[in-house]
Coordinates of C-alpha atoms and ligand atoms in Angstrom, one line a residue:
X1 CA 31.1 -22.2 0.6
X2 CA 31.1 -23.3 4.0
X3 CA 30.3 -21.5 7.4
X4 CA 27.2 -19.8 6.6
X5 CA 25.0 -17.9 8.9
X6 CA 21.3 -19.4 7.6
X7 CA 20.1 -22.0 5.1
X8 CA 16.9 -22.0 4.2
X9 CA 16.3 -25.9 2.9
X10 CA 14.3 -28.2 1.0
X11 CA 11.7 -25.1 -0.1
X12 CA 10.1 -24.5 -3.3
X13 CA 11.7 -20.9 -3.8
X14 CA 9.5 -18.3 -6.4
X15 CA 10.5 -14.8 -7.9
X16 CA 8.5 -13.5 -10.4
X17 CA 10.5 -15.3 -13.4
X18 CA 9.8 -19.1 -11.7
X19 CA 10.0 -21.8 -9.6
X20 CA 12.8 -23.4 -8.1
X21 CA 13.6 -26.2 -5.7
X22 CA 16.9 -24.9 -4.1
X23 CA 18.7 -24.1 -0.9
X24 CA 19.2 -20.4 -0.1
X25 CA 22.3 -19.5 1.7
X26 CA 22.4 -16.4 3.8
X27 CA 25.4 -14.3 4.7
X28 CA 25.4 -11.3 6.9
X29 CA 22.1 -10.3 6.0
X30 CA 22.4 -10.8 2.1
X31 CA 21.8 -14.0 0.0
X32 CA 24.8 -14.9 -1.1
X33 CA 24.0 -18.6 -2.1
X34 CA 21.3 -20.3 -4.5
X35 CA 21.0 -24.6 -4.9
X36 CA 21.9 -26.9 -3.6
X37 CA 24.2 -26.5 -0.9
X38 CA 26.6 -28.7 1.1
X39 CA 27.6 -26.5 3.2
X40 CA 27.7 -25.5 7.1
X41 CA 25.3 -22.9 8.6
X42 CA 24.5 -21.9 12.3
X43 CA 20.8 -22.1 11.7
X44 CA 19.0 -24.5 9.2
X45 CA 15.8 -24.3 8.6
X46 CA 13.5 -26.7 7.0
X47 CA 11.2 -25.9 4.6
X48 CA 10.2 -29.0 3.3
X49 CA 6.3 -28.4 1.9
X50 CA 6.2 -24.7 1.8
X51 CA 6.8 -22.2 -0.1
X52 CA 9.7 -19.4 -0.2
X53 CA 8.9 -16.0 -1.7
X54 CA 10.5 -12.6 -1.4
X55 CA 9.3 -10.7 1.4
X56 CA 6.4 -8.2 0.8
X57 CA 6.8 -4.7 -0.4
X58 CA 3.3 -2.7 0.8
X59 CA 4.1 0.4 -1.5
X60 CA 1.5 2.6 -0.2
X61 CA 0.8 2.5 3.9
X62 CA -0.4 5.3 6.3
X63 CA 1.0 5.6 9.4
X64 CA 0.9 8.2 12.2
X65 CA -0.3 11.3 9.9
X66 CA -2.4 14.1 11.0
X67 CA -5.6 13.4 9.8
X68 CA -7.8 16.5 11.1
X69 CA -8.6 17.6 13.8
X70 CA -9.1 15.7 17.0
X71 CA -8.6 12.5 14.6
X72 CA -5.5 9.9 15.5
X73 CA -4.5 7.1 13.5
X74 CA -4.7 3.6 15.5
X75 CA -1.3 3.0 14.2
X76 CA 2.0 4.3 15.0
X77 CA 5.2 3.2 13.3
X78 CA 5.8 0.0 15.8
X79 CA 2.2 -1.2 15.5
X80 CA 1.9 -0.4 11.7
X81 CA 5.7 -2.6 11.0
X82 CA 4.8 -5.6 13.5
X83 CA 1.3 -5.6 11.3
X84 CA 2.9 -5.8 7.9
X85 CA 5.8 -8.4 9.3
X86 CA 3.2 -10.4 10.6
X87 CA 1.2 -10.3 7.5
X88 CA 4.6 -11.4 5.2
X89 CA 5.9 -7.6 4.2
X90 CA 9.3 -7.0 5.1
X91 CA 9.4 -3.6 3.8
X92 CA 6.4 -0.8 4.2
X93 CA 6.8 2.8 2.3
X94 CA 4.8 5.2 4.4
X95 CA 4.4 8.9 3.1
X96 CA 6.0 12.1 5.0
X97 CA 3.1 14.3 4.9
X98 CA 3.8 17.9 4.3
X99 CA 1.4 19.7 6.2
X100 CA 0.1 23.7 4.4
X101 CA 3.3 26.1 5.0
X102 CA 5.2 23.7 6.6
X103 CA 9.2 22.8 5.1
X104 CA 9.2 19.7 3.6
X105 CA 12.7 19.0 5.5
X106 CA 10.9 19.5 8.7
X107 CA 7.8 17.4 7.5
X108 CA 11.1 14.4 6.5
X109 CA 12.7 15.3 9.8
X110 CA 9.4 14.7 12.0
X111 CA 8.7 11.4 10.5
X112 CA 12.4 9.9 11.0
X113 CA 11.8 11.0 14.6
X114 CA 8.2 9.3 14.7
X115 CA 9.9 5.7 12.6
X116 CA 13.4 5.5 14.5
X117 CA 13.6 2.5 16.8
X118 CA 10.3 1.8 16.3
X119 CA 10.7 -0.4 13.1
X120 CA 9.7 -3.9 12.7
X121 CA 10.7 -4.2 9.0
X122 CA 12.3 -2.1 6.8
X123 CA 10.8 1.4 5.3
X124 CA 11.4 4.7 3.0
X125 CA 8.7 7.1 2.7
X126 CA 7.2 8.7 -0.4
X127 CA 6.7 12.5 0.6
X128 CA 3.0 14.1 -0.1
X129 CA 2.9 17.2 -1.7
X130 CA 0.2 19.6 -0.4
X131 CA 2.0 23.0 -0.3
X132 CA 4.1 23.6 -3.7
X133 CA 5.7 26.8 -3.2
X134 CA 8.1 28.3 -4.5
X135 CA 11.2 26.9 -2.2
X136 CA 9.3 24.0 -1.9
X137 CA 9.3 23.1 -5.5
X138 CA 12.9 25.6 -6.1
X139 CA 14.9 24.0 -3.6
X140 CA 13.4 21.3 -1.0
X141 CA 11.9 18.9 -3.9
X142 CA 15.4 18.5 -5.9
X143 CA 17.6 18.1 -2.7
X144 CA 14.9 15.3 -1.4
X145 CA 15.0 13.8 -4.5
X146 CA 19.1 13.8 -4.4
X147 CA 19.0 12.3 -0.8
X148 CA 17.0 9.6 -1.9
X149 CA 13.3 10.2 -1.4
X150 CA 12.1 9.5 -5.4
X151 CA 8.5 9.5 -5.1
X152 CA 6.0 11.7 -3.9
X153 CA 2.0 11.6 -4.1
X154 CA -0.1 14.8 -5.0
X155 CA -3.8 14.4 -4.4
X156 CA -6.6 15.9 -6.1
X157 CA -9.2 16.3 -3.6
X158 CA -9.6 16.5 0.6
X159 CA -9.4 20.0 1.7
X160 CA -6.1 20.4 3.2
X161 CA -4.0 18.5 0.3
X162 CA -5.8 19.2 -3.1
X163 CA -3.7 20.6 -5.6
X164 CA -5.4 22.6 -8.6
X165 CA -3.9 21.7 -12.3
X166 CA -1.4 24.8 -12.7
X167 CA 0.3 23.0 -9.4
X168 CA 0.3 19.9 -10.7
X169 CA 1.9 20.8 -13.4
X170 CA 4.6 22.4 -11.8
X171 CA 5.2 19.7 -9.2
X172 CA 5.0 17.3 -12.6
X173 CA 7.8 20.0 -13.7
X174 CA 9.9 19.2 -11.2
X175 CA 9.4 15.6 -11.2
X176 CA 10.8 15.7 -14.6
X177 CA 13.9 17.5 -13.7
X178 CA 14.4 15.2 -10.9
X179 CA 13.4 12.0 -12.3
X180 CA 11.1 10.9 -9.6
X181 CA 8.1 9.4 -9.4
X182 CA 4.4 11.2 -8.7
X183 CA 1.6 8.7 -7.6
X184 CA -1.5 10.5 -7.8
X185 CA -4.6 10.2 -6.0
X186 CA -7.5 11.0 -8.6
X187 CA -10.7 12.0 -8.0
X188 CA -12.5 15.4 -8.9
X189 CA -12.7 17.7 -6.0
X190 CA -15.4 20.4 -7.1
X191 CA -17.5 17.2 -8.7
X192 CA -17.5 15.4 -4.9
X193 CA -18.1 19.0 -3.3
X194 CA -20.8 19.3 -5.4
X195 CA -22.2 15.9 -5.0
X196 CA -21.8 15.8 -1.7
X197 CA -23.9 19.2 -0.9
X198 CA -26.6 17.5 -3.2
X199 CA -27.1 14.4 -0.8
X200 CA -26.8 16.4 2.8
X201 CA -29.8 18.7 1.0
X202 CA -31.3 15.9 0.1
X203 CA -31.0 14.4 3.5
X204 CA -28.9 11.2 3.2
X205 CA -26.2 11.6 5.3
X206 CA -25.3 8.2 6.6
X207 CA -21.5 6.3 5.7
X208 CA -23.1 4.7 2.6
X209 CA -23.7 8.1 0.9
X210 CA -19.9 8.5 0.8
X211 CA -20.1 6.6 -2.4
X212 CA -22.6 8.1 -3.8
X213 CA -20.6 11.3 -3.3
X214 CA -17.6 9.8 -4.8
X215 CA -18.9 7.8 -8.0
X216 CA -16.3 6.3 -10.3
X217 CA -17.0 8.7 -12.9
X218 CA -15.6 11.2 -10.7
X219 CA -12.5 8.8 -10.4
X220 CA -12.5 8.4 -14.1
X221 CA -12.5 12.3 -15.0
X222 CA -9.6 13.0 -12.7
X223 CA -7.6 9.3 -13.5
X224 CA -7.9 11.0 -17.3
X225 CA -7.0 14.7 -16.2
X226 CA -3.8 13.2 -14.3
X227 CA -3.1 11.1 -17.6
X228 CA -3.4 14.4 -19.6
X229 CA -1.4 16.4 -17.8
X230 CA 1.6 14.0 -17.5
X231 CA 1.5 13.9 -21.5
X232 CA 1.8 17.4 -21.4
X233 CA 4.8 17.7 -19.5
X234 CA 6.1 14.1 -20.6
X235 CA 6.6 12.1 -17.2
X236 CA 5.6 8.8 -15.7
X237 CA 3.3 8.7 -13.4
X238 CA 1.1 6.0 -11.1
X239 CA -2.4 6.5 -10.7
X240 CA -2.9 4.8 -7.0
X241 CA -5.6 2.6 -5.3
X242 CA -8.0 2.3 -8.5
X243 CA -11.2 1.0 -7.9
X244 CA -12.9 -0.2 -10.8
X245 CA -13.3 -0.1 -14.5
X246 CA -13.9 3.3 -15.4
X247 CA -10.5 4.8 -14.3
X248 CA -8.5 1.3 -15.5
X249 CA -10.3 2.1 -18.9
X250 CA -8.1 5.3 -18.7
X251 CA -5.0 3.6 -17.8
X252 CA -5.7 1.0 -20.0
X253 CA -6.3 3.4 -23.2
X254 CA -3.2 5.4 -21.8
X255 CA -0.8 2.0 -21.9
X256 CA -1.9 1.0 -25.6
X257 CA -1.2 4.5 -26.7
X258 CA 2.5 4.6 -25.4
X259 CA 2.2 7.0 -22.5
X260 CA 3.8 5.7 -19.0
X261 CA 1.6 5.7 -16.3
X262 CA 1.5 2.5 -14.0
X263 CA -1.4 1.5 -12.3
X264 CA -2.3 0.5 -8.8
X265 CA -5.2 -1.5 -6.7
X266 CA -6.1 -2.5 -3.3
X267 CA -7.5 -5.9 -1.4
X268 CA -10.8 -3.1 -0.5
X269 CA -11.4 -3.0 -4.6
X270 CA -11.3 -7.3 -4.8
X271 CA -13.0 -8.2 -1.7
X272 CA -15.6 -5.1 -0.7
X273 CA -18.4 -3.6 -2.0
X274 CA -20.6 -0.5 -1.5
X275 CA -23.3 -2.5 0.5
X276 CA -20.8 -2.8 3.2
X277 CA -20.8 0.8 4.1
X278 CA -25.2 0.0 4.3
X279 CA -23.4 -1.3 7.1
X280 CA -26.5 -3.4 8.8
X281 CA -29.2 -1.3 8.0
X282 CA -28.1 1.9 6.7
X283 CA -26.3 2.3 10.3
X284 CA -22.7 3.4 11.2
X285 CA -21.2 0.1 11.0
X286 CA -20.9 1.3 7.2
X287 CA -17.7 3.6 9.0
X288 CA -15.8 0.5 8.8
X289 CA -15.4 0.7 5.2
X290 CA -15.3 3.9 4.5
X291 CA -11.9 4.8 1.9
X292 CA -11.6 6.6 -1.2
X293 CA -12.2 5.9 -3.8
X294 CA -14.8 3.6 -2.5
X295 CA -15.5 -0.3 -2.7
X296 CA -17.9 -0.4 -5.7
X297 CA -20.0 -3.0 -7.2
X298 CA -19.5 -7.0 -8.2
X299 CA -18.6 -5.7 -11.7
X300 CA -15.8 -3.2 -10.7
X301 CA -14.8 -6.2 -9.0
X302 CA -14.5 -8.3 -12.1
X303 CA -12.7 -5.3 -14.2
X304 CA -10.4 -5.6 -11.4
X305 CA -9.0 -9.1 -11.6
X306 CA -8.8 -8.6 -15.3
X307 CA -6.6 -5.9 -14.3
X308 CA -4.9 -8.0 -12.4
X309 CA -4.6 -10.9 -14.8
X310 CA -4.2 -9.0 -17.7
X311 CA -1.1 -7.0 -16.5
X312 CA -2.4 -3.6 -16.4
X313 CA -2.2 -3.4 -13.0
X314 CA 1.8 -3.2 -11.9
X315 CA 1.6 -3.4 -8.0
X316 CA -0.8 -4.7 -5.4
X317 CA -0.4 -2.3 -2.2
X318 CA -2.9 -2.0 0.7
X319 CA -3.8 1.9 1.5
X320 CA -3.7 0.9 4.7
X321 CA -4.8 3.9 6.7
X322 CA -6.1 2.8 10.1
X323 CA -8.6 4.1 12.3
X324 CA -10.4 2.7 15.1
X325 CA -14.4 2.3 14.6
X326 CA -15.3 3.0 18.2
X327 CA -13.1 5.8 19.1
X328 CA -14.0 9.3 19.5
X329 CA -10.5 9.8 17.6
X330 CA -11.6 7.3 14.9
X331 CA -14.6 6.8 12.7
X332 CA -16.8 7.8 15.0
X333 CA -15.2 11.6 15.6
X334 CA -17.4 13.8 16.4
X335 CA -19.9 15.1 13.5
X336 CA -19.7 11.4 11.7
X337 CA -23.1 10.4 12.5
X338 CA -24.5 13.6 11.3
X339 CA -23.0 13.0 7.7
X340 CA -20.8 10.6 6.0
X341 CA -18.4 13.4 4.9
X342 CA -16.9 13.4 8.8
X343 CA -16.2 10.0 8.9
X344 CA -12.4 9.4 8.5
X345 CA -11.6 8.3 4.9
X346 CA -9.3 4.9 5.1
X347 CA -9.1 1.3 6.7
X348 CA -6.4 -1.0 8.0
X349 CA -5.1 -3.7 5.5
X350 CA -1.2 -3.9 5.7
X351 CA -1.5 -7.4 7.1
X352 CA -3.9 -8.8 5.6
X353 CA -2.9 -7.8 1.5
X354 CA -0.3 -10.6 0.9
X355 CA -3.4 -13.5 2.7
X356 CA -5.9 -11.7 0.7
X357 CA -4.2 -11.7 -3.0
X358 CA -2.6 -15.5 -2.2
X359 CA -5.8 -16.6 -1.8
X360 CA -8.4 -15.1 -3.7
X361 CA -5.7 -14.6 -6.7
X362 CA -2.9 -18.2 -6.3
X363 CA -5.3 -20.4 -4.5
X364 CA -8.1 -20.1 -6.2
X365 CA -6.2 -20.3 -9.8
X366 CA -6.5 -16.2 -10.9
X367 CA -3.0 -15.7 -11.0
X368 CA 0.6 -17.7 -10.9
X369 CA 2.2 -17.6 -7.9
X370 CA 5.2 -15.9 -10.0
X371 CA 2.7 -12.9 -11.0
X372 CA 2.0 -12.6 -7.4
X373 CA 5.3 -11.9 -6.5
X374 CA 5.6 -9.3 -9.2
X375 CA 2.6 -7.5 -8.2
X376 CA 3.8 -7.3 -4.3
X377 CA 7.8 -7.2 -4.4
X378 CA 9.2 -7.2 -7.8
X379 CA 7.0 -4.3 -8.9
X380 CA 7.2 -2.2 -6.0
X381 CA 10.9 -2.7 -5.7
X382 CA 11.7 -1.5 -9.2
X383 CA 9.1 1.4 -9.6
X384 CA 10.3 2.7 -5.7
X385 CA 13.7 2.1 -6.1
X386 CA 14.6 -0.5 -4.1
X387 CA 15.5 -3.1 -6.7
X388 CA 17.4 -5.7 -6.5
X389 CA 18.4 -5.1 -2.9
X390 CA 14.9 -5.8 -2.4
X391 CA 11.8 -7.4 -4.4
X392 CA 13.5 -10.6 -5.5
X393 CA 15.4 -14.0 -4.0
X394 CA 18.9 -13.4 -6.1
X395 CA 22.5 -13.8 -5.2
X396 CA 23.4 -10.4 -3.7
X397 CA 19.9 -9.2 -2.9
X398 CA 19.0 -8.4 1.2
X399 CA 17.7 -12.0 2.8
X400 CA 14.1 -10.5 3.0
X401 CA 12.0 -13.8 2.9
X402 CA 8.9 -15.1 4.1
X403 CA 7.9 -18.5 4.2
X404 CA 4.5 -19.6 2.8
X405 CA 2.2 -22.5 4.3
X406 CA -0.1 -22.8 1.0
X407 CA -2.7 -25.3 2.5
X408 CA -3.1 -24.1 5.9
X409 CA -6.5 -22.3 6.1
X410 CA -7.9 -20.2 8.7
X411 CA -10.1 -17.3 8.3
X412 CA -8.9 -13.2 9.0
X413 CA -9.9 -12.4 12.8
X414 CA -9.3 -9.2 14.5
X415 CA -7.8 -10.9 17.3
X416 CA -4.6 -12.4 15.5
X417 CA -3.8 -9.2 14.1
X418 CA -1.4 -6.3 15.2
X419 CA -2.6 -3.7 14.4
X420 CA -3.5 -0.9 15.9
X421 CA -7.5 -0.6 14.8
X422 CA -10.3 -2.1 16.7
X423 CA -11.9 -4.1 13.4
X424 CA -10.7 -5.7 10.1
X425 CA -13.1 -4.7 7.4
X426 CA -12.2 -8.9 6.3
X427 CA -13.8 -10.6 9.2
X428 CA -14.2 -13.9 9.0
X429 CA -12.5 -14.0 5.4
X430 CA -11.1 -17.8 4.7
X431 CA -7.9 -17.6 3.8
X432 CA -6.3 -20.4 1.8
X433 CA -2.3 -19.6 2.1
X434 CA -0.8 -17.7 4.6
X435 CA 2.8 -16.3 5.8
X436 CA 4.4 -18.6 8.2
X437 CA 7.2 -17.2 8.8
X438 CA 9.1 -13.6 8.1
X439 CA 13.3 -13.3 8.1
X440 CA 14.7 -9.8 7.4
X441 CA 17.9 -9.1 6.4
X442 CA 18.7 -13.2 7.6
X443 CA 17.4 -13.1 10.7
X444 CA 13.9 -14.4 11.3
X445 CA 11.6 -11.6 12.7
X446 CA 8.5 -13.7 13.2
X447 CA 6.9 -17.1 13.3
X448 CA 3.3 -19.1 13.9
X449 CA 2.0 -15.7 15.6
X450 CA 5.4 -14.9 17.7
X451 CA 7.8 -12.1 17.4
X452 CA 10.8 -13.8 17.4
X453 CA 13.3 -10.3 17.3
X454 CA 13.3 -6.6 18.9
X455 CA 11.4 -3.7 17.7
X456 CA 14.2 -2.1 16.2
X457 CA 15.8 -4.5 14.0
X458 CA 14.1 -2.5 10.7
X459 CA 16.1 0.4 9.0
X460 CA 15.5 3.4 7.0
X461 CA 16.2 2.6 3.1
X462 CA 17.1 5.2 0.8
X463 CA 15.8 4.8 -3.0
X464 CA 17.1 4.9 -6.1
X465 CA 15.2 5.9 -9.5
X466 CA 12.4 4.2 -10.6
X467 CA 13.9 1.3 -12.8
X468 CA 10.2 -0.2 -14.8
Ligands
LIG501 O1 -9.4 6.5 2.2 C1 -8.2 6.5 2.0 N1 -7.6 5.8 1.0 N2 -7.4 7.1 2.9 C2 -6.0 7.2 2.8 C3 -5.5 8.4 2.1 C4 -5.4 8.1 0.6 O2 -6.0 8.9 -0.1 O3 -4.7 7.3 0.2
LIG502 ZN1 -5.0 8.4 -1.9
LIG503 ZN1 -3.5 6.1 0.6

């Protein structure tokens, strides 16, 4: 083949089945050539001592949602996509929040407004659920579906988007019907209602006491009611950002007795713990690491990697969900230093997952490169719907690719980052791998720190069914 538009040479090139030494050839966007190639190409580019892996696929980001009031996310859409380009991801899935009586068409309509032009890589959202009415669930859920938008996520606790189990069951219903995909977000509502009145009686009100008000059993009991009530109405479903070993010891018993449900976890379950939100003495730098679930102990740690290792887990995603820590309109809203349960719940992590997992899990010998990229781009591809345009370096597949340098080491700052927050919760984590360079669709989007293209060279993708 001659007259190519890139080749990518002299890389070691991974997808989750191996590794390869081969030239990629790039045509209008699209590989269109594997090994080793004698051919012409307007750009070369050398890879020789690094590595070549699909770009990332962060299945589960926050951007630009409501979040209460008088609360703003640090990140909008342009922020949020330079972030996860920077960080290796070449595609991002954010969700369209449905807010209480609004249309979910609306809700779709409002985020395309808030993501056009303002892309850096590639995105499709998952909706949320939080108002299943009847035209909702009748009529907006199957056309969305049809359109393209397979997934959605239905939570089980926060005030303004908990579902109770008859609605879950009938947005499970329709799921069914429409073959889509429902992440769910489990933990017990009444149990951290209850907990949480306990600890403000009792007086402890600072960040840490958001774990205590959120313990993993709570996690567990909803991880197994979700699990139930999938059974019941026979569906698939992916129980998202799991923290530790009581809710993977439902997924796990759930797996070996032949019910679908995939399983997801976060860079905040690997490298945090609940003494961060002690913050340095109890104090409100414990904000910073405020999410749910929460980081838990050195043990929930360990029954993560196994996780990890192990298979259960299928994707790696980041819950990235930025706010900045000394803002008014962040953490420290107004009513957050009286008790933990003002604080915003979430932190930013879109570019920092793919460092995070290559080191801790390739560098340090946890995991093979290959089941890296599974857990970030193969996985996500095929459960979202994106596969193989997306997730994998094949012969027809978009050019997403970033470019690996797996010795250089530098340590996570807040300054080289992009996003939109005013902290990292990973400060001064050494990194042992990191993304060099990022080329969407062919072109290359970002290198050594520098956008290299526009902000609007990322598109909208429509999905297809979930294929795993
Ligand atoms: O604390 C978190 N994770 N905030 C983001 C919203 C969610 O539940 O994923
Ligand atoms: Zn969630
Ligand atoms: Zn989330």
């Amino acid at each position: 083949m001659e007259n190519l538009d890139v080749i990518l040479t002299n890389g070691r090139v991974v997808t989750e089945k191996g590794i390869e030494n081969c030239d990629i050839g790039i045509f209008e966007g699209k590989i269109c050539a594997l090994g080793q190639l004698n051919s012409n190409a307007k750009i070369i580019e050398d890879a020789t001592d690094l590595i070549i892996l699909p770009g990332g696929i962060d299945a589960h980001v926050h951007i630009d949602q409501p979040s209460g009031p008088d609360v703003e996310m640090a990140d909008n859409f342009q922020s949020a996509t330079k972030s996860a380009a920077a960080g290796g991801s070449t595609t991002v899935l954010p969700f369209a929040m449905q807010e209480k009586g609004q249309s979910l068409r609306e809700c779709v309509k409002n985020y395309h407004t808030k993501a056009k032009d303002n892309l850096f890589v590639d995105a499709s959202f998952h909706l949320i659920i939080s108002d299943p009415s009847a035209q909702v669930l009748g009529q907006e859920l199957p056309a969305l579906a049809r359109d393209g938008y397979t997934s959605f996520k239905v939570f089980m606790t926060y005030d303004d988007l908990v579902l109770n189990d008859e609605e879950l069951l009938k947005v499970f219903e329709v799921a069914k019907k429409e073959k889509t995909l429902v992440m769910v977000h489990a933990e017990g509502y009444d149990a951290i209602r209850y907990l949480t009145k306990k600890l403000e009686d009792e007086g402890k009100l600072a960040p840490y006491y958001h774990g205590l008000s959120r313990p993993q059993i709570v996690e567990r009991e909803a991880t197994h009611r979700a699990i139930s009530h999938a059974q019941i109405v026979d569906i698939p479903i992916v129980i998202v950002h799991v923290s530790g070993n009581e809710a993977l010891s439902q997924i796990k018993w759930a797996k070996e007795n032949g019910i679908k449900v995939f399983s997801e976890t976060c860079p905040q379950y690997i490298c945090l713990t609940e003494d961060d939100m002690k913050g340095l003495n109890m104090d409100f730098e414990g904000a910073k690491y405020v999410c749910s679930p929460p980081p838990r102990d050195r043990e929930s740690q360990e029954a993560i990697w196994e996780g990890i290792i192990d298979g259960t887990f299928d994707i790696f995603s980041s819950d990235h969900c930025p706010f900045k820590f000394k803002d008014k309109k962040g953490k420290d809203r107004p009513g957050a230093r009286t008790s933990f349960k003002w604080v915003p719940n979430g932190i930013p992590g879109v570019e920092t997952r793919l460092p995070i997992l290559f080191s801790e899990g390739v560098s340090k010998n946890r995991i093979s490169i290959e089941r890296f990229v599974e857990l970030t781009s193969t996985n996500p591809a095929k459960m979202y719907g994106l596969y193989p345009q997306k997730g994998s370096i094949k012969i027809g597949s978009d050019a997403d690719l970033t470019i690996w340098d797996p010795n250089k080491v530098k340590k996570i700052k807040q300054a080289d980052l992009h996003h939109g927050s005013d902290y990292t919760p990973y400060e001064n984590l050494e990194i042992k791998g990191w993304p060099i360079q990022t080329w969407l669709r062919g072109q290359k989007i970002y290198e050594h720190n520098k956008f290299i293209t526009q902000k609007n060279l990322g598109r909208y993708v429509s999905r297809d069914f979930c294929l795993l």
